[in-house]
Amino acid sequence: AQSVTQPDIHITVSEGASLELRCNYSYGATPYLFWYVQSPGQGLQLLLKYFSGDTLVQGIKGFEAEFKRSQSSFNLRKPSVHWSDAAEYFCAVGAGTASKLTFGTGTRLQVTL
Amino acid sequence: EAGVAQSPRYKIIEKRQSVAFWCNPISGHATLYWYQQILGQGPKLLIQFQNNGVVDDSQLPKDRFSAERLKGVDSTLKIQPAKLEDSAVYLCASSSGHSGNTIYFGEGSWLTVV
């Protein structure tokens, strides 16, 4: 069975600083990988996804993520964080046709001005 | 394009009472999901429908939870009787069902059991 680990429960960064959120997955075959963002009181919004091909994936809101098979990682990055990026971020892995997602426990991002 | 609609958004009930949540997926989406998100945790899949058939309900507590999608469109998730540990956000999601297709989430129904 697949699983996802997000080792950082809470991260605080200053506005304008760079950001990297860590995600490690466990899955026996090539995974489908996703990053979702959840603002308070809201549902989940897809930031980006990796299915195959280029291991560096561009998403919305200036986010990108890099798939590293050797490290079983799919870390999310942003070069310059904005105060509006404060939210909870979830990494997810999908098996097979990606029709079933397994989520990590999330990383809460706080942005200081 | 309208997103995934859920209602009610918020519900407070006493333990042992019942509650029902409704979901209307994105038009044309064959696959519908119900996820449970407990505070401080990631969403956990409860049940997955493909049209009006159940694909996966292995993590649905069937002694108290039930879900249906009778006409392959709207879905209802019911909890009866509710327990304190059922306090969570219930997220409905949908996708076209094609391989690798994006799963879109609703804003969730927030349940507090007191």
CSV table of C-alpha atoms in Angstrom, one decimal, chain A residues 32 34 36 38-46 49 51 88 90 96-106 108, chain B residues 9-10 31 33 35 37 40-43 45 48 56 58-59 91 98-108 110:
chain,number,residue,atom,x,y,z
A,32,TYR,CA,1.3,9.8,-9.5
A,34,PHE,CA,0.2,15.7,-6.2
A,36,TYR,CA,-2.8,20.4,-2.8
A,38,GLN,CA,-6.1,24.2,1.8
A,39,SER,CA,-6.9,27.6,3.1
A,40,PRO,CA,-8.8,27.9,6.4
A,41,GLY,CA,-12.4,26.8,6.0
A,42,GLN,CA,-11.9,25.8,2.4
A,43,GLY,CA,-11.6,22.6,0.4
A,44,LEU,CA,-8.4,21.4,-1.3
A,45,GLN,CA,-7.0,23.1,-4.4
A,46,LEU,CA,-4.6,21.4,-6.7
A,49,LYS,CA,0.8,17.1,-10.3
A,51,PHE,CA,2.5,11.7,-13.8
A,88,GLU,CA,-2.0,24.0,4.9
A,90,PHE,CA,-0.8,18.4,1.5
A,96,GLY,CA,-2.6,2.8,-10.6
A,97,THR,CA,-4.8,5.3,-12.5
A,98,ALA,CA,-4.4,7.9,-9.8
A,99,SER,CA,-8.1,7.4,-9.0
A,100,LYS,CA,-7.4,6.9,-5.3
A,101,LEU,CA,-5.2,9.3,-3.4
A,102,THR,CA,-3.4,8.8,-0.1
A,103,PHE,CA,-2.6,12.0,1.6
A,104,GLY,CA,0.2,13.0,4.0
A,105,THR,CA,-0.6,14.7,7.3
A,106,GLY,CA,0.0,18.2,5.9
A,108,ARG,CA,1.0,24.3,8.0
B,9,ARG,CA,-21.4,23.5,5.3
B,10,TYR,CA,-21.6,23.3,9.1
B,31,THR,CA,-16.2,9.3,-10.2
B,33,TYR,CA,-15.4,10.4,-3.5
B,35,TYR,CA,-13.1,11.8,2.3
B,37,GLN,CA,-10.5,14.9,7.4
B,40,GLY,CA,-4.6,17.9,12.2
B,41,GLN,CA,-4.7,15.0,9.7
B,42,GLY,CA,-4.8,14.6,6.0
B,43,PRO,CA,-7.9,13.5,4.2
B,45,LEU,CA,-10.9,8.1,1.7
B,48,GLN,CA,-15.4,5.9,-4.0
B,56,ASP,CA,-13.9,1.1,-2.8
B,58,SER,CA,-12.8,-0.5,2.6
B,59,GLN,CA,-12.3,2.3,5.1
B,91,LEU,CA,-14.9,16.4,1.8
B,98,HIS,CA,-10.1,8.8,-16.8
B,99,SER,CA,-6.6,7.6,-16.0
B,100,GLY,CA,-4.6,10.3,-14.3
B,101,ASN,CA,-7.4,12.8,-14.3
B,102,THR,CA,-7.4,15.5,-11.7
B,103,ILE,CA,-9.6,15.1,-8.6
B,104,TYR,CA,-11.5,18.2,-7.6
B,105,PHE,CA,-12.7,18.9,-4.1
B,106,GLY,CA,-15.6,20.7,-2.6
B,107,GLU,CA,-15.3,23.0,0.3
B,108,GLY,CA,-16.4,20.4,2.8
B,110,TRP,CA,-17.8,20.5,8.9
